[in-house]
Amino acid sequence: MKYLPNILEIKAETTLNLLLARAKKVKTHSIDEYIESGGYNALKKALSMDPKEIIDWVDKSQLRGRGGAGFPTGKKWQFAVQNPPPRYFVCNADESEPGTFKDRVLIERDPHLLIEGMIISSYAIGAEKAFIYIRGEYPAGYYILRNAIEEAKSRGFLGKNILGSGYSLDIYVARGGGAYICGEETALIESLEGKRGHPRLKPPFPVQKGLWGCPTVVNNVETICNIPIIVEKGWEEYRYIGPSEYPGPKLFPVSGKIKKPGVYELPMNTTLRELIFKYAGGTLGNKKIKAILSGALDCFSADELDTPMDYSPKGFGGTGTVIVLTEEDNIVELCLKIAEFYEHESCGQCTPCRVGCYEQHNLLKKIIKGDASEKDWEAFIYINKHIQPTSICGLGAVAGRLIRQAMEKFPKEFERYKPTVVKY
Amino acid sequence: MFEKELEEKLKSHINYFPRKEQAILMCLHEIQNHYGYIPKESLKPLSDMIGLPLNHVEGVVAFYDMFDTESPARHRIRVCVSIVCHFMQKDKLISALKEKLGIDMGEVTEDGRFKLIPVQCIGGCSEAPLFMIDEDTYKFEGEEKLDEILAKYT
Ligand SMILES: Cc1cc2nc3c(=O)[nH]c(=O)nc-3n(C[C@H](O)[C@H](O)[C@H](O)COP(=O)(O)O)c2cc1C
Ligand code: SF4
Ligand code: FES
């Protein structure tokens, strides 16, 4: 590669050696290194299979989307192929949730795993054009992917008549421009069409009307990287990785007040406690844990350390992001940062989200300064409750959630700032 | 019109995608890299190349955070002020940067060398606190190291 920006040496550890088999090493693996370790064998196998059979395998593997919502991937693909072509396949590499850096490690270190996954996925759903939408703040990833695509083309894995199968595919890489909302799949599609990233009303879902009104599958980087593993091992063997209800490897980006921050690849029957203490070395200075955040979504307390890292209703869920805060950290200050984040990232389309995120942040600033009157407190609580119900997209739906959980789980932290006791 | 070299780059982005309007963000990155910001005068020629109204291009520029039509600077320092960096002492990094450059957040140094920009999470939180200079991502490893890094950008 001619030019590569400076990249980070993020620690990556694995007990499974699947998604991070190569990426645990801090380097970008070339196509030769990828092929040497068995890469592109899954593609060869896939091209000898009927596309329907691949979808069936992915369905039976019980793979769920790793982009946050945990939607079953096989089901999504089944919906897509019910609609007539042209169909498109889109890789969501917008990764902008605070605390999340798992996709980055895959993109920068093992780009061919992602590309092989994209080719198989596109073949399965009958797409002849596929796109990777990578966030603007990952320039190195952009160059690495462009380069890897050229490498794959030169070996006949991409382009016209892939490996003599008669199937043709082009993959395009597009960069974002610094907007968290473009990770939401319909906003991403708008952005990919060259527009502002305003989420669309659903339904219709992207699998019905996505890019240019055509059926489109949007999957997360980590989800796609599971596809070669499923094809290579077969769905039955894949189902033995981790717990039977939530099979497959999962990446957990761990950061905050922790001794060994980094990305961990583990099965989903791992608990939050094991992840933090057994793998990530416990807290900095052995301080007591106060809160664990799954990005900007949920807030867990130290009483909830036995939460399993899976997609069950009581599981950790989401992207697998773990941010650890300890006894020294101020929860109200945390809420202020969360409110700031949502205010900054609301796209402004719907009134409750636009006004709500702004006011929530504003009132919280007052509260933390000690300037909030009882009326301000009431307004704050009212707004926090009402951002959610009438929003177009998931951002508005969760913009008040972590803060509400924090108020419920850490009432004392908030009391300090209250003139009189206000009931939530 | 654009200078030849930049125009070639923009054309290559426009020809790369199945539909030319898809290249708009790529072109904006390219223009910003070239001029150190996005001059307002560049938007009309860009809209002509892409074949969409100026109004559309202006709307896109305004929507995306990374694009700056206000202040030219040779290098953009993006400092993460998001959750993890906040609790991992981002303030130390910020005050070191402010002091070394003699500017506040959002400002450009007098010689036009650096602009200091607060940003949300840049996705490398295990290494917090983090910052980017142009396309490079760095962690904060003390003031001496910071001097070394800054010296690379003239
Ligand atoms: C505000 C918002 C931001 C999102 N950001 C991302 C993101 O950065 N990356 C991602 O893969 N999914 C993100 N999602 C989820 C996507 O909308 C979509 O569900 C996902 O890309 C589907 O892929 P999966 O089924 O493989 O998980 C976001 C959703 C919302 C509501
Ligand atoms: S909920 Fe918020 S972010 Fe989502 S579309 Fe509405 S205004 Fe935009
Ligand atoms: S919070 Fe600063 S890089 Fe993620």
XYZ file of C-alpha atoms and ligand atoms in Angstrom:
621
model
C 0.000 0.000 0.000
C 1.332 3.420 -0.971
C 0.113 5.354 2.022
C -1.358 4.369 5.335
C -2.327 6.704 8.186
C -1.187 6.031 11.730
C -3.333 3.355 13.400
C -3.835 2.277 16.994
C -2.359 -0.786 18.660
C -5.558 -2.023 20.218
C -5.185 -5.170 22.320
C -7.162 -8.120 20.950
C -7.510 -11.469 22.721
C -9.480 -14.581 21.909
C -10.338 -17.919 23.442
C -12.001 -19.096 20.230
C -9.588 -18.089 17.461
C -12.348 -17.482 14.951
C -13.054 -13.804 14.264
C -9.727 -12.797 15.776
C -7.712 -15.786 14.560
C -5.546 -13.389 12.590
C -6.686 -9.995 13.883
C -5.298 -10.684 17.375
C -1.956 -9.681 15.828
C -1.428 -5.955 15.312
C -0.895 -5.882 11.541
C -2.866 -5.783 8.317
C -2.979 -9.285 6.860
C -2.344 -9.431 3.129
C -4.253 -11.671 0.766
C -1.372 -14.156 0.723
C -1.377 -14.443 4.495
C -5.133 -14.777 4.451
C -5.113 -17.543 1.858
C -2.280 -19.329 3.622
C -4.394 -19.648 6.761
C -7.276 -21.156 4.812
C -8.890 -17.945 3.612
C -11.237 -17.957 0.588
C -11.877 -21.693 0.973
C -15.316 -20.857 2.309
C -15.993 -18.816 -0.827
C -15.058 -21.766 -3.037
C -17.390 -23.976 -1.045
C -20.178 -21.399 -1.139
C -19.996 -21.001 -4.905
C -20.563 -24.742 -5.250
C -23.723 -24.451 -3.148
C -27.165 -23.232 -4.118
C -27.694 -19.664 -2.788
C -30.888 -20.877 -1.061
C -28.878 -23.481 0.791
C -26.469 -20.851 2.114
C -29.392 -18.769 3.395
C -30.756 -21.912 5.010
C -27.426 -22.588 6.722
C -27.176 -19.025 8.010
C -30.726 -19.312 9.301
C -30.022 -22.625 11.043
C -26.770 -21.294 12.474
C -28.926 -18.870 14.499
C -26.516 -16.045 13.794
C -27.899 -12.752 15.045
C -26.877 -9.332 13.833
C -23.945 -7.869 15.750
C -24.775 -4.243 14.890
C -26.918 -3.748 17.979
C -30.422 -5.008 17.320
C -29.578 -8.737 17.322
C -31.947 -9.500 14.455
C -31.591 -13.064 13.029
C -29.440 -12.747 9.918
C -30.913 -15.725 8.065
C -34.426 -14.301 8.492
C -33.337 -10.933 7.133
C -31.869 -12.628 4.058
C -35.026 -14.714 3.568
C -37.138 -11.553 3.548
C -34.815 -9.916 1.030
C -34.952 -12.730 -1.530
C -38.754 -12.665 -1.494
C -38.426 -9.376 -3.373
C -37.366 -9.193 -7.013
C -33.858 -8.165 -8.103
C -31.844 -6.006 -8.451
C -30.870 -6.495 -4.823
C -28.013 -4.876 -2.968
C -25.827 -5.928 -0.099
C -24.492 -3.261 2.248
C -21.881 -3.582 4.975
C -22.446 -1.231 7.877
C -18.972 -0.114 8.970
C -20.140 3.146 10.504
C -19.265 2.013 14.050
C -19.797 5.218 16.028
C -21.442 4.113 19.277
C -19.308 5.441 22.138
C -17.086 2.656 23.477
C -17.324 0.554 20.329
C -14.192 -0.341 18.362
C -14.629 -4.017 17.484
C -15.368 -3.585 13.769
C -12.320 -1.364 13.452
C -10.029 -4.200 14.536
C -11.530 -6.571 11.949
C -11.376 -3.988 9.142
C -7.831 -2.827 9.805
C -6.271 -6.188 10.500
C -8.225 -8.831 8.613
C -9.945 -7.053 5.700
C -10.186 -10.201 3.618
C -12.341 -11.955 6.209
C -14.870 -9.153 5.735
C -14.553 -9.205 1.958
C -14.919 -12.965 1.754
C -17.996 -12.671 3.976
C -19.426 -9.980 1.721
C -18.922 -12.014 -1.439
C -20.645 -15.051 0.061
C -23.487 -12.922 1.473
C -24.002 -11.106 -1.834
C -24.012 -14.423 -3.706
C -26.564 -15.823 -1.265
C -29.030 -12.956 -1.700
C -28.330 -12.532 -5.420
C -26.716 -9.104 -5.312
C -24.292 -8.064 -8.031
C -23.288 -4.813 -6.407
C -22.294 -4.429 -2.774
C -21.209 -1.451 -0.708
C -19.178 -0.864 2.417
C -20.095 2.330 4.261
C -17.211 3.162 6.573
C -17.268 6.059 9.009
C -15.250 9.117 8.026
C -13.085 8.807 11.125
C -11.640 5.468 9.920
C -9.476 6.688 7.015
C -6.942 3.880 7.458
C -9.739 1.325 7.229
C -10.898 2.949 4.013
C -7.488 2.624 2.351
C -7.035 -0.907 3.655
C -10.394 -2.005 2.241
C -9.819 -0.381 -1.139
C -6.475 -2.148 -1.329
C -7.882 -5.504 -0.229
C -10.623 -5.275 -2.853
C -7.986 -4.766 -5.551
C -6.070 -7.771 -4.190
C -9.201 -9.903 -4.278
C -9.982 -8.790 -7.840
C -6.507 -9.672 -9.017
C -7.020 -13.243 -7.756
C -10.404 -13.644 -9.386
C -12.402 -13.566 -6.116
C -14.188 -10.393 -7.186
C -15.316 -8.879 -10.480
C -16.704 -10.759 -13.446
C -17.327 -14.512 -13.335
C -15.846 -15.194 -9.895
C -13.656 -18.321 -9.979
C -15.436 -19.413 -13.144
C -18.777 -19.724 -11.352
C -20.639 -17.335 -13.640
C -21.393 -15.107 -10.657
C -20.153 -11.495 -10.809
C -19.833 -8.948 -8.021
C -18.376 -5.504 -7.494
C -17.770 -4.055 -4.030
C -17.614 -0.277 -3.579
C -16.346 1.525 -0.497
C -17.956 4.803 0.597
C -16.801 7.045 3.430
C -19.096 8.818 5.857
C -18.656 12.394 6.971
C -18.936 12.256 10.750
C -22.562 11.614 11.614
C -23.462 8.899 14.127
C -26.986 8.695 12.764
C -25.646 7.273 9.484
C -25.119 3.978 11.343
C -28.905 3.608 11.415
C -29.549 1.477 8.359
C -32.009 3.717 6.511
C -29.943 6.851 7.217
C -26.951 4.904 5.936
C -28.794 4.142 2.720
C -29.735 7.802 2.282
C -26.115 8.769 2.814
C -24.960 6.110 0.352
C -27.288 7.712 -2.187
C -25.402 10.977 -1.687
C -27.876 12.698 0.613
C -28.127 13.922 4.177
C -28.408 11.022 6.616
C -32.075 11.321 7.548
C -33.599 8.013 8.673
C -36.619 6.814 6.711
C -39.909 5.734 8.191
C -40.163 1.940 8.519
C -41.898 0.005 7.024
C -40.948 -0.392 4.257
C -37.818 -2.042 5.611
C -34.574 -2.012 3.605
C -35.127 -5.662 2.633
C -38.267 -4.404 0.853
C -37.204 -0.952 -0.340
C -33.636 -0.003 0.405
C -30.978 1.477 -1.830
C -32.665 3.238 -4.781
C -35.920 1.595 -3.722
C -34.532 -1.921 -4.271
C -34.371 -4.767 -1.755
C -31.235 -4.248 0.321
C -29.630 -6.220 3.108
C -27.675 -4.140 5.608
C -25.413 -6.125 7.906
C -22.788 -5.178 10.453
C -19.065 -5.882 9.868
C -18.856 -8.468 12.647
C -22.022 -10.211 11.449
C -20.566 -10.552 7.960
C -17.275 -11.888 9.309
C -19.232 -14.813 10.798
C -20.440 -15.930 7.366
C -17.217 -17.587 6.113
C -17.000 -19.380 9.471
C -20.536 -20.755 9.144
C -19.980 -21.888 5.557
C -16.660 -23.477 6.323
C -17.707 -25.318 9.489
C -21.295 -26.004 8.517
C -24.197 -24.727 10.621
C -24.270 -27.759 12.921
C -20.706 -27.348 14.090
C -21.185 -23.582 14.352
C -24.076 -24.173 16.746
C -21.653 -25.827 19.177
C -19.684 -22.596 19.609
C -20.919 -21.158 22.900
C -24.432 -21.623 24.327
C -26.913 -23.402 22.079
C -29.496 -20.565 22.082
C -26.904 -17.884 21.252
C -24.211 -19.617 19.268
C -21.166 -18.184 17.581
C -18.230 -16.033 18.583
C -18.835 -12.509 19.877
C -16.506 -9.551 20.091
C -16.576 -7.393 23.218
C -14.831 -4.019 23.129
C -13.904 -3.215 26.728
C -12.767 0.246 27.851
C -12.867 2.707 30.726
C -11.413 2.086 34.180
C -10.055 -1.331 33.372
C -6.572 -2.912 33.593
C -6.521 -4.582 30.198
C -8.814 -2.678 27.865
C -9.184 -4.105 24.372
C -11.330 -6.358 22.195
C -12.179 -9.835 23.490
C -13.582 -12.680 21.438
C -15.589 -15.000 23.679
C -18.666 -17.197 23.579
C -21.922 -15.609 24.693
C -22.315 -17.671 27.855
C -19.583 -15.519 29.357
C -20.858 -13.239 32.122
C -20.092 -9.574 32.512
C -18.150 -10.452 35.662
C -15.951 -12.966 33.846
C -15.309 -10.569 31.010
C -14.233 -7.803 33.364
C -12.325 -9.785 35.969
C -11.157 -12.994 34.320
C -10.230 -11.589 30.924
C -9.840 -7.833 31.179
C -7.861 -7.917 34.450
C -10.325 -6.109 36.753
C -10.581 -2.408 37.449
C -7.792 0.155 37.519
C -6.366 0.379 41.033
C -8.801 -2.390 42.066
C -11.444 0.265 42.654
C -15.056 -0.785 43.222
C -17.170 -0.934 40.099
C -19.908 1.634 40.012
C -21.517 1.296 36.601
C -21.081 -0.582 33.353
C -22.387 0.958 30.149
C -23.192 -0.807 26.925
C -22.207 2.199 24.855
C -24.813 4.956 25.127
C -27.653 2.470 25.466
C -27.923 0.741 28.846
C -26.516 1.312 32.283
C -25.807 -1.642 34.589
C -24.888 -1.465 38.267
C -22.378 -3.578 40.181
C -25.307 -5.776 41.316
C -25.785 -6.910 37.751
C -22.360 -8.392 37.101
C -23.813 -11.850 36.561
C -25.617 -10.694 33.428
C -24.846 -13.050 30.544
C -23.294 -11.443 27.468
C -26.022 -12.756 25.180
C -29.186 -11.562 23.415
C -31.672 -12.954 25.943
C -34.154 -10.459 27.445
C -32.006 -10.223 30.572
C -28.754 -10.426 28.633
C -26.257 -7.665 27.945
C -27.210 -7.548 24.255
C -26.462 -4.706 21.859
C -23.078 -4.399 20.241
C -21.303 -6.061 23.184
C -19.696 -2.773 24.174
C -18.522 -2.601 27.791
C -17.472 0.682 29.417
C -16.442 0.337 33.054
C -16.777 3.165 35.564
C -15.680 2.938 39.202
C -16.506 4.500 42.563
C -14.564 7.664 41.666
C -16.785 8.456 38.720
C -19.781 10.741 38.884
C -22.976 9.307 37.430
C -24.633 12.653 36.837
C -21.574 13.773 34.939
C -21.892 10.587 32.891
C -25.513 11.445 32.129
C -24.416 14.879 31.019
C -21.979 13.316 28.534
C -24.716 10.985 27.292
C -27.135 13.885 26.882
C -24.464 15.855 25.049
C -23.933 12.910 22.721
C -27.598 12.561 21.813
C -28.066 16.288 21.383
C -25.119 16.362 19.038
C -26.226 13.321 17.025
C -29.991 13.847 16.662
C -30.631 14.426 12.977
C -33.371 16.932 13.767
C -36.139 15.322 11.738
C -38.665 14.596 14.494
C -39.768 17.170 17.036
C -39.617 15.014 20.198
C -36.060 13.915 19.454
C -34.838 17.282 18.180
C -36.317 19.376 20.978
C -36.090 16.638 23.596
C -32.388 15.927 23.134
C -31.624 19.631 23.214
C -33.676 20.336 26.329
C -32.507 17.210 28.113
C -28.918 18.335 27.717
C -29.694 21.925 28.602
C -31.565 21.056 31.789
C -28.912 18.581 32.842
C -26.288 21.303 32.476
C -28.361 23.427 34.838
C -28.795 20.537 37.251
C -25.109 19.756 37.454
C -24.323 23.426 38.076
C -26.769 23.362 40.958
C -28.925 25.989 39.226
C -31.984 23.833 38.567
C -35.263 24.818 40.163
C -37.942 22.308 41.045
C -39.669 23.222 37.761
C -36.489 22.464 35.833
C -36.313 19.075 37.490
C -39.879 18.303 36.578
C -39.274 19.440 33.006
C -36.149 17.308 32.813
C -37.962 14.190 33.971
C -40.915 14.883 31.707
C -38.713 15.353 28.652
C -36.601 12.328 29.414
C -39.778 10.218 29.437
C -41.236 11.706 26.265
C -38.426 11.715 23.706
C -39.092 8.110 22.894
C -42.675 7.360 21.846
C -43.019 9.270 18.579
C -39.577 9.142 17.036
C -38.876 7.848 13.527
C -35.729 5.937 14.392
C -33.905 4.108 17.137
C -31.896 7.124 18.204
C -34.907 8.969 19.525
C -36.171 5.702 20.962
C -33.157 5.370 23.261
C -32.040 8.973 23.814
C -33.555 9.043 27.290
C -32.995 5.426 28.225
C -29.556 5.283 29.820
C -30.222 8.459 31.779
C -33.529 7.083 33.074
C -31.840 3.824 34.109
C -29.114 5.791 35.865
C -31.729 7.797 37.791
C -33.415 4.564 38.862
C -30.252 2.697 39.749
C -28.300 5.536 41.350
C -30.952 7.774 42.945
C -28.556 9.017 45.628
C -26.183 10.431 43.050
C -28.981 12.574 41.743
C -30.295 13.578 45.192
C -27.176 15.618 45.759
C -28.212 17.979 43.016
C -31.849 18.323 44.021
C -33.292 21.268 45.869
C -36.086 19.083 47.254
C -36.876 15.463 46.608
C -38.644 15.028 43.285
C -40.146 11.655 42.469
C -39.353 10.120 39.129
C -13.361 25.355 -11.769
C -10.854 23.258 -9.856
C -7.159 22.990 -10.450
C -6.265 20.142 -12.756
C -4.859 17.828 -10.074
C -7.844 18.174 -7.770
C -10.277 17.901 -10.634
C -8.731 14.586 -11.680
C -9.144 13.247 -8.160
C -12.771 14.366 -8.018
C -13.451 12.788 -11.388
C -11.971 9.502 -10.248
C -14.387 9.417 -7.272
C -17.328 10.341 -9.497
C -16.473 7.635 -12.026
C -15.885 5.051 -9.321
C -19.468 4.704 -8.072
C -22.431 3.273 -10.017
C -24.141 6.678 -9.709
C -22.166 9.883 -9.659
C -24.094 11.604 -6.874
C -22.840 8.861 -4.542
C -19.379 10.431 -4.736
C -20.417 13.623 -2.983
C -18.934 12.824 0.447
C -15.726 11.462 -1.102
C -15.379 14.647 -3.134
C -15.947 16.816 -0.082
C -13.206 14.934 1.798
C -10.922 15.457 -1.187
C -11.669 19.185 -1.400
C -11.147 19.613 2.328
C -7.818 17.763 2.195
C -6.738 19.985 -0.675
C -7.657 23.418 0.678
C -7.617 22.721 4.409
C -11.381 23.415 4.452
C -14.237 23.619 2.005
C -14.327 27.014 0.309
C -17.909 28.039 -0.396
C -16.901 28.817 -3.991
C -16.043 25.146 -4.529
C -19.615 23.989 -4.042
C -21.046 25.232 -7.337
C -18.361 23.578 -9.522
C -18.827 20.405 -7.453
C -22.594 20.481 -7.945
C -21.973 20.853 -11.702
C -19.636 17.862 -11.764
C -22.135 15.715 -9.864
C -25.109 17.072 -11.732
C -27.230 18.126 -8.736
C -28.459 21.545 -7.605
C -26.154 23.664 -5.473
C -28.811 23.681 -2.801
C -28.481 19.919 -2.412
C -24.702 20.078 -2.090
C -24.961 22.861 0.495
C -27.434 20.816 2.506
C -25.096 17.826 2.520
C -22.066 19.890 3.567
C -24.026 21.363 6.444
C -25.282 17.973 7.658
C -21.962 16.172 8.052
C -19.731 17.179 10.949
C -16.368 16.594 9.365
C -16.816 19.261 6.721
C -15.823 22.813 7.560
C -16.693 25.746 5.328
C -15.615 28.338 7.885
C -11.938 28.255 8.783
C -9.030 27.029 6.699
C -6.259 25.213 8.569
C -3.429 23.075 7.260
C -4.139 20.390 9.853
C -7.227 19.479 11.793
C -6.798 18.093 15.292
C -9.939 16.218 16.318
C -10.015 15.568 20.041
C -12.453 13.022 21.397
C -14.593 14.520 24.144
C -16.912 11.514 24.356
C -17.712 9.267 27.297
C -14.667 7.033 27.645
C -12.100 9.719 26.842
C -13.902 12.031 29.254
C -13.446 9.643 32.163
C -9.913 8.755 31.019
C -8.570 12.269 31.515
C -9.261 13.895 28.193
C -8.986 17.251 29.987
C -5.257 16.705 30.428
C -4.865 16.151 26.708
C -7.021 19.152 25.894
C -5.193 21.541 28.204
C -1.830 20.318 26.871
C -2.992 20.965 23.318
C -4.516 24.335 24.151
C -1.357 25.454 25.892
C 1.010 24.278 23.162
C -1.024 25.798 20.382
C -2.218 28.879 22.223
C -5.803 28.425 21.025
C -9.152 27.317 22.364
C -11.385 24.572 21.032
C -12.828 25.556 17.680
C -10.010 28.009 16.939
C -7.188 28.088 14.389
C -3.589 28.961 15.251
C -2.434 32.330 13.956
C -0.124 30.758 11.380
C -3.023 28.649 10.075
C -1.267 25.431 10.998
C -3.765 23.746 13.304
C -7.450 23.857 14.095
C -8.642 22.262 17.337
C -11.978 20.456 17.038
C -13.944 18.585 19.729
C -15.525 15.373 18.373
C -17.629 12.485 19.652
C -16.161 8.956 20.027
C -13.617 8.111 17.316
C -13.738 4.381 17.993
C -10.504 3.441 19.720
C -11.648 3.841 23.305
C -9.309 1.212 24.805
C -6.503 3.686 24.073
C -8.320 6.739 25.505
C -7.820 9.676 25.523
C -7.549 9.890 21.761
C -7.106 12.442 19.042
C -6.724 12.516 15.290
C -4.541 14.786 13.206
C -5.882 14.764 9.666
C -6.049 11.024 8.866
C -3.776 9.805 11.669
C -5.103 8.533 14.998
C -3.043 8.867 18.182
C -3.317 8.189 21.858
C -2.064 10.655 24.448
C 1.189 9.455 25.933
C 2.400 12.526 27.753
C 3.488 15.986 26.736
C 6.880 15.049 25.322
C 5.387 12.529 22.947
C 2.746 15.064 22.017
C 5.450 17.545 20.998
C 7.015 14.910 18.779
C 3.716 14.164 17.115
C 2.828 17.814 16.528
C 6.251 18.473 15.030
C 5.430 16.091 12.182
C 2.769 18.451 10.873
C 4.177 21.628 9.400
C -28.872 5.457 15.937
C -28.428 4.119 15.430
C -27.078 3.924 15.133
C -26.637 2.703 14.640
N -25.304 2.547 14.366
C -24.877 1.359 13.861
C -23.497 1.185 13.515
O -22.683 2.095 13.664
N -23.119 -0.016 13.019
C -24.009 -1.030 12.825
O -23.615 -2.088 12.345
N -25.306 -0.893 13.146
C -25.751 0.279 13.647
N -27.089 0.422 13.937
C -27.994 -0.698 13.647
C -28.414 -0.685 12.183
O -29.554 0.125 12.025
C -28.769 -2.079 11.667
O -29.674 -2.652 12.545
C -27.583 -2.992 11.537
O -26.587 -2.421 10.722
C -28.023 -4.297 10.958
O -26.943 -5.187 10.899
P -26.962 -6.562 11.699
O -28.306 -7.190 11.471
O -25.861 -7.335 11.081
O -26.725 -6.227 13.114
C -27.549 1.648 14.451
C -28.890 1.842 14.768
C -29.335 3.053 15.254
C -30.771 3.229 15.578
S -35.575 9.979 16.158
Fe -34.067 11.654 16.174
S -32.327 10.872 15.006
Fe -34.106 9.527 14.539
S -35.029 10.401 12.712
Fe -36.055 11.366 14.439
S -34.866 13.257 14.864
Fe -33.610 11.943 13.531
S -14.810 7.738 23.750
Fe -13.034 8.670 22.939
S -12.469 7.271 21.377
Fe -14.294 6.398 22.142
